[in-house]
Amino acid sequence: MSATPTHVEENYLKAIFSLSLKHPEGASTNDIARRLEATAPSVSDMLRKLKAKGWIEYQKYQGARLSARGRELAVEVVRRHRLWEVFLVEKLNFSWDEVHDLAEQLEHIRSGELTNRLDAFLDFPRVDPHGDPIPDAAGNIQFDAAAVPLHLADQGARYELVGVKDTSTSFLRYLDHTGLSLGSHIQLMDRLEFDQSVLIEVHDKSLHMSPHASKNILVKPLPHE
């Protein structure tokens, strides 16, 4: 049994990990194929290989779940990826819409010492530039239980933008255009029944957010003033 996954295998383990957060019963072949832009037959073939190595539990038509060792490997990749994103934004001045593809390349550098030193150099960040939690050295991940999608926020209440679910370049640039970023303070002013879009106030200006936007912006309540 190989103890070290290939870059492609790491990408599969990371994809299964991410999909399992929404589908704990197992990541389907089709969902994995869409995420990795691969064909269903090639995904099925790789899942059989990952199962043979003991990294996933997999049965045809029932999806894939990470084994304990598979989760460890996946979380290591996720940690490296998110730390590199922080480094690229905070130290090299990349914007948050530019860093994903670069981090995809850097995440495969497997030096644990480099990862730990990078973490310390960045002063142990808790989240990446998109608000996703960064696993610690022990593989623990602290999700913000108070975070909710903007479209579920209470009308009239004030919130802080703490993350985004859609990390595509087009969506992040859209948020930049509207002036929204992590840490922005938002007040939900109205929810339109016609299309479930919302009106918010940010920096003393009103913005109309589409249903897609409001479902992909994560916010948490601000303390009462």
Tab-separated table of C-alpha atoms in Angstrom:
chain	number	residue	atom	x	y	z
A	1	MET	CA	0.000	0.000	0.000
A	2	SER	CA	1.408	3.370	-1.002
A	3	ALA	CA	1.750	5.755	1.930
A	4	THR	CA	2.026	8.854	-0.253
A	5	PRO	CA	-0.785	9.846	-2.633
A	6	THR	CA	-0.088	11.279	-6.063
A	7	HIS	CA	-1.185	14.824	-6.891
A	8	VAL	CA	-4.241	13.454	-8.697
A	9	GLU	CA	-5.139	11.253	-5.744
A	10	GLU	CA	-4.804	14.236	-3.406
A	11	ASN	CA	-7.210	16.185	-5.606
A	12	TYR	CA	-9.753	13.363	-5.361
A	13	LEU	CA	-9.415	13.079	-1.586
A	14	LYS	CA	-9.845	16.836	-1.213
A	15	ALA	CA	-12.902	16.804	-3.486
A	16	ILE	CA	-14.507	13.965	-1.511
A	17	PHE	CA	-13.774	15.817	1.731
A	18	SER	CA	-15.423	19.017	0.476
A	19	LEU	CA	-18.454	17.232	-0.949
A	20	SER	CA	-18.877	15.194	2.237
A	21	LEU	CA	-19.456	18.374	4.228
A	22	LYS	CA	-22.744	18.732	2.330
A	23	HIS	CA	-23.376	15.016	1.766
A	24	PRO	CA	-22.135	13.063	4.792
A	25	GLU	CA	-23.752	9.925	3.398
A	26	GLY	CA	-21.144	9.949	0.623
A	27	ALA	CA	-19.900	11.901	-2.386
A	28	SER	CA	-21.493	10.680	-5.606
A	29	THR	CA	-19.491	9.823	-8.699
A	30	ASN	CA	-21.301	12.520	-10.674
A	31	ASP	CA	-20.623	15.214	-8.059
A	32	ILE	CA	-16.930	14.305	-7.968
A	33	ALA	CA	-16.805	14.323	-11.761
A	34	ARG	CA	-18.348	17.801	-11.919
A	35	ARG	CA	-16.008	19.178	-9.265
A	36	LEU	CA	-12.878	17.800	-10.910
A	37	GLU	CA	-14.102	18.234	-14.494
A	38	ALA	CA	-13.530	14.543	-15.132
A	39	THR	CA	-15.593	11.817	-16.803
A	40	ALA	CA	-17.724	9.485	-14.690
A	41	PRO	CA	-15.830	6.347	-15.862
A	42	SER	CA	-12.460	7.870	-14.931
A	43	VAL	CA	-13.839	8.856	-11.518
A	44	SER	CA	-15.144	5.328	-10.909
A	45	ASP	CA	-11.753	3.912	-11.827
A	46	MET	CA	-9.937	6.252	-9.431
A	47	LEU	CA	-12.397	5.521	-6.605
A	48	ARG	CA	-11.638	1.815	-6.934
A	49	LYS	CA	-7.923	2.595	-6.654
A	50	LEU	CA	-8.430	4.807	-3.595
A	51	LYS	CA	-10.520	2.069	-1.981
A	52	ALA	CA	-7.775	-0.500	-2.640
A	53	LYS	CA	-5.322	1.774	-0.818
A	54	GLY	CA	-7.605	2.037	2.170
A	55	TRP	CA	-8.274	5.745	1.806
A	56	ILE	CA	-12.003	5.624	1.074
A	57	GLU	CA	-15.061	3.448	1.535
A	58	TYR	CA	-16.767	3.004	-1.817
A	59	GLN	CA	-19.521	0.949	-3.356
A	60	LYS	CA	-20.871	1.544	-6.814
A	61	TYR	CA	-24.051	3.696	-6.803
A	62	GLN	CA	-23.592	4.477	-3.090
A	63	GLY	CA	-20.927	7.171	-3.236
A	64	ALA	CA	-17.550	7.504	-1.568
A	65	ARG	CA	-16.653	8.299	2.035
A	66	LEU	CA	-13.192	8.952	3.414
A	67	SER	CA	-11.629	6.435	5.748
A	68	ALA	CA	-9.840	7.755	8.835
A	69	ARG	CA	-6.529	7.773	6.960
A	70	GLY	CA	-8.150	9.262	3.866
A	71	ARG	CA	-9.545	12.110	5.940
A	72	GLU	CA	-6.102	12.791	7.423
A	73	LEU	CA	-4.599	13.027	3.946
A	74	ALA	CA	-7.430	15.221	2.653
A	75	VAL	CA	-7.254	17.615	5.612
A	76	GLU	CA	-3.487	17.981	5.135
A	77	VAL	CA	-4.082	19.101	1.540
A	78	VAL	CA	-6.888	21.456	2.589
A	79	ARG	CA	-4.650	22.977	5.282
A	80	ARG	CA	-1.776	23.571	2.861
A	81	HIS	CA	-4.114	25.026	0.237
A	82	ARG	CA	-5.745	27.514	2.596
A	83	LEU	CA	-2.480	28.584	4.218
A	84	TRP	CA	-0.979	29.272	0.808
A	85	GLU	CA	-4.033	31.358	-0.095
A	86	VAL	CA	-3.506	33.476	3.029
A	87	PHE	CA	0.176	33.888	2.180
A	88	LEU	CA	-0.561	34.940	-1.391
A	89	VAL	CA	-3.118	37.542	-0.293
A	90	GLU	CA	-1.421	38.916	2.821
A	91	LYS	CA	2.235	38.762	1.796
A	92	LEU	CA	2.257	38.929	-2.006
A	93	ASN	CA	-0.788	41.192	-2.421
A	94	PHE	CA	-2.797	38.932	-4.692
A	95	SER	CA	-6.538	39.555	-4.642
A	96	TRP	CA	-8.864	36.885	-3.277
A	97	ASP	CA	-10.064	35.977	-6.768
A	98	GLU	CA	-6.525	35.244	-8.006
A	99	VAL	CA	-5.217	32.793	-5.437
A	100	HIS	CA	-7.155	29.555	-5.880
A	101	ASP	CA	-5.345	28.236	-8.962
A	102	LEU	CA	-1.943	29.168	-7.532
A	103	ALA	CA	-2.765	27.452	-4.244
A	104	GLU	CA	-3.867	24.384	-6.225
A	105	GLN	CA	-0.263	24.066	-7.394
A	106	LEU	CA	1.393	24.892	-4.065
A	107	GLU	CA	-0.820	22.574	-1.996
A	108	HIS	CA	1.056	19.522	-3.301
A	109	ILE	CA	4.310	20.518	-1.558
A	110	ARG	CA	4.129	17.922	1.210
A	111	SER	CA	6.786	19.184	3.626
A	112	GLY	CA	5.197	19.182	7.073
A	113	GLU	CA	7.958	21.424	8.378
A	114	LEU	CA	7.313	23.974	5.628
A	115	THR	CA	3.576	23.906	6.341
A	116	ASN	CA	4.086	24.403	10.077
A	117	ARG	CA	6.554	27.246	9.532
A	118	LEU	CA	4.184	28.885	7.028
A	119	ASP	CA	1.392	28.641	9.604
A	120	ALA	CA	3.583	30.275	12.269
A	121	PHE	CA	4.851	32.925	9.842
A	122	LEU	CA	1.246	33.914	9.132
A	123	ASP	CA	0.508	33.994	12.903
A	124	PHE	CA	-1.734	30.912	12.792
A	125	PRO	CA	-4.665	32.256	10.742
A	126	ARG	CA	-8.054	30.721	11.502
A	127	VAL	CA	-9.643	31.275	8.077
A	128	ASP	CA	-8.492	31.660	4.480
A	129	PRO	CA	-9.253	34.752	2.324
A	130	HIS	CA	-12.695	33.337	1.493
A	131	GLY	CA	-13.639	32.691	5.113
A	132	ASP	CA	-13.097	28.920	5.035
A	133	PRO	CA	-11.645	27.497	8.268
A	134	ILE	CA	-8.012	26.372	8.209
A	135	PRO	CA	-7.317	23.014	9.891
A	136	ASP	CA	-4.708	23.131	12.652
A	137	ALA	CA	-1.614	20.926	12.738
A	138	ALA	CA	-3.605	18.161	14.439
A	139	GLY	CA	-6.254	18.181	11.691
A	140	ASN	CA	-8.960	19.877	13.750
A	141	ILE	CA	-11.323	22.227	11.907
A	142	GLN	CA	-13.399	24.833	13.733
A	143	PHE	CA	-16.500	25.782	11.752
A	144	ASP	CA	-18.335	28.976	12.693
A	145	ALA	CA	-21.694	27.706	13.909
A	146	ALA	CA	-23.128	31.233	13.903
A	147	ALA	CA	-22.609	31.730	10.149
A	148	VAL	CA	-25.716	31.622	7.950
A	149	PRO	CA	-26.378	32.438	4.289
A	150	LEU	CA	-27.439	36.051	3.816
A	151	HIS	CA	-30.833	35.050	2.408
A	152	LEU	CA	-31.691	33.477	5.786
A	153	ALA	CA	-30.692	36.553	7.805
A	154	ASP	CA	-33.262	38.464	9.861
A	155	GLN	CA	-34.642	41.632	8.355
A	156	GLY	CA	-33.363	44.755	10.111
A	157	ALA	CA	-30.520	42.934	11.870
A	158	ARG	CA	-26.841	43.764	11.395
A	159	TYR	CA	-24.303	41.169	10.299
A	160	GLU	CA	-20.641	40.708	9.455
A	161	LEU	CA	-19.632	39.034	6.189
A	162	VAL	CA	-17.554	36.028	7.257
A	163	GLY	CA	-17.342	33.850	4.162
A	164	VAL	CA	-18.445	32.959	0.659
A	165	LYS	CA	-19.684	29.626	-0.656
A	166	ASP	CA	-19.079	30.483	-4.323
A	167	THR	CA	-15.336	31.093	-4.777
A	168	SER	CA	-15.432	31.442	-8.559
A	169	THR	CA	-13.458	34.325	-10.020
A	170	SER	CA	-16.595	35.916	-11.474
A	171	PHE	CA	-18.451	35.905	-8.142
A	172	LEU	CA	-15.494	37.251	-6.141
A	173	ARG	CA	-14.983	40.042	-8.658
A	174	TYR	CA	-18.692	40.823	-8.454
A	175	LEU	CA	-18.360	41.221	-4.685
A	176	ASP	CA	-15.308	43.448	-5.167
A	177	HIS	CA	-17.357	45.592	-7.557
A	178	THR	CA	-20.101	46.007	-4.955
A	179	GLY	CA	-17.562	46.842	-2.243
A	180	LEU	CA	-18.193	43.685	-0.219
A	181	SER	CA	-15.361	41.751	1.409
A	182	LEU	CA	-14.663	39.693	4.527
A	183	GLY	CA	-15.454	41.817	7.552
A	184	SER	CA	-17.976	44.054	5.801
A	185	HIS	CA	-20.910	45.072	8.029
A	186	ILE	CA	-24.286	44.422	6.425
A	187	GLN	CA	-27.825	45.294	7.401
A	188	LEU	CA	-30.648	43.384	5.723
A	189	MET	CA	-33.225	46.011	4.818
A	190	ASP	CA	-35.807	44.045	2.815
A	191	ARG	CA	-36.511	40.653	1.243
A	192	LEU	CA	-38.434	40.689	-2.038
A	193	GLU	CA	-41.012	37.905	-2.275
A	194	PHE	CA	-41.101	38.049	-6.076
A	195	ASP	CA	-37.652	36.528	-6.610
A	196	GLN	CA	-36.259	36.169	-3.067
A	197	SER	CA	-33.601	38.794	-3.732
A	198	VAL	CA	-32.618	41.042	-0.834
A	199	LEU	CA	-31.869	44.698	-0.254
A	200	ILE	CA	-28.930	45.390	2.053
A	201	GLU	CA	-27.139	48.443	3.361
A	202	VAL	CA	-23.334	48.479	3.341
A	203	HIS	CA	-21.115	51.477	4.040
A	204	ASP	CA	-24.175	53.750	3.979
A	205	LYS	CA	-25.212	52.629	0.514
A	206	SER	CA	-28.013	50.311	-0.578
A	207	LEU	CA	-27.380	47.214	-2.684
A	208	HIS	CA	-29.782	44.838	-4.409
A	209	MET	CA	-28.454	41.260	-4.135
A	210	SER	CA	-29.701	38.481	-6.376
A	211	PRO	CA	-30.861	35.144	-4.927
A	212	HIS	CA	-27.626	33.509	-6.081
A	213	ALA	CA	-25.535	36.165	-4.370
A	214	SER	CA	-27.495	36.110	-1.114
A	215	LYS	CA	-27.334	32.300	-0.911
A	216	ASN	CA	-23.557	32.334	-1.373
A	217	ILE	CA	-22.653	35.057	1.125
A	218	LEU	CA	-22.148	33.855	4.704
A	219	VAL	CA	-22.800	36.254	7.569
A	220	LYS	CA	-22.958	36.137	11.348
A	221	PRO	CA	-24.814	38.494	13.698
A	222	LEU	CA	-22.986	41.512	15.057
A	223	PRO	CA	-23.196	42.170	18.798
A	224	HIS	CA	-25.953	44.566	19.749
A	225	GLU	CA	-24.636	48.094	20.130
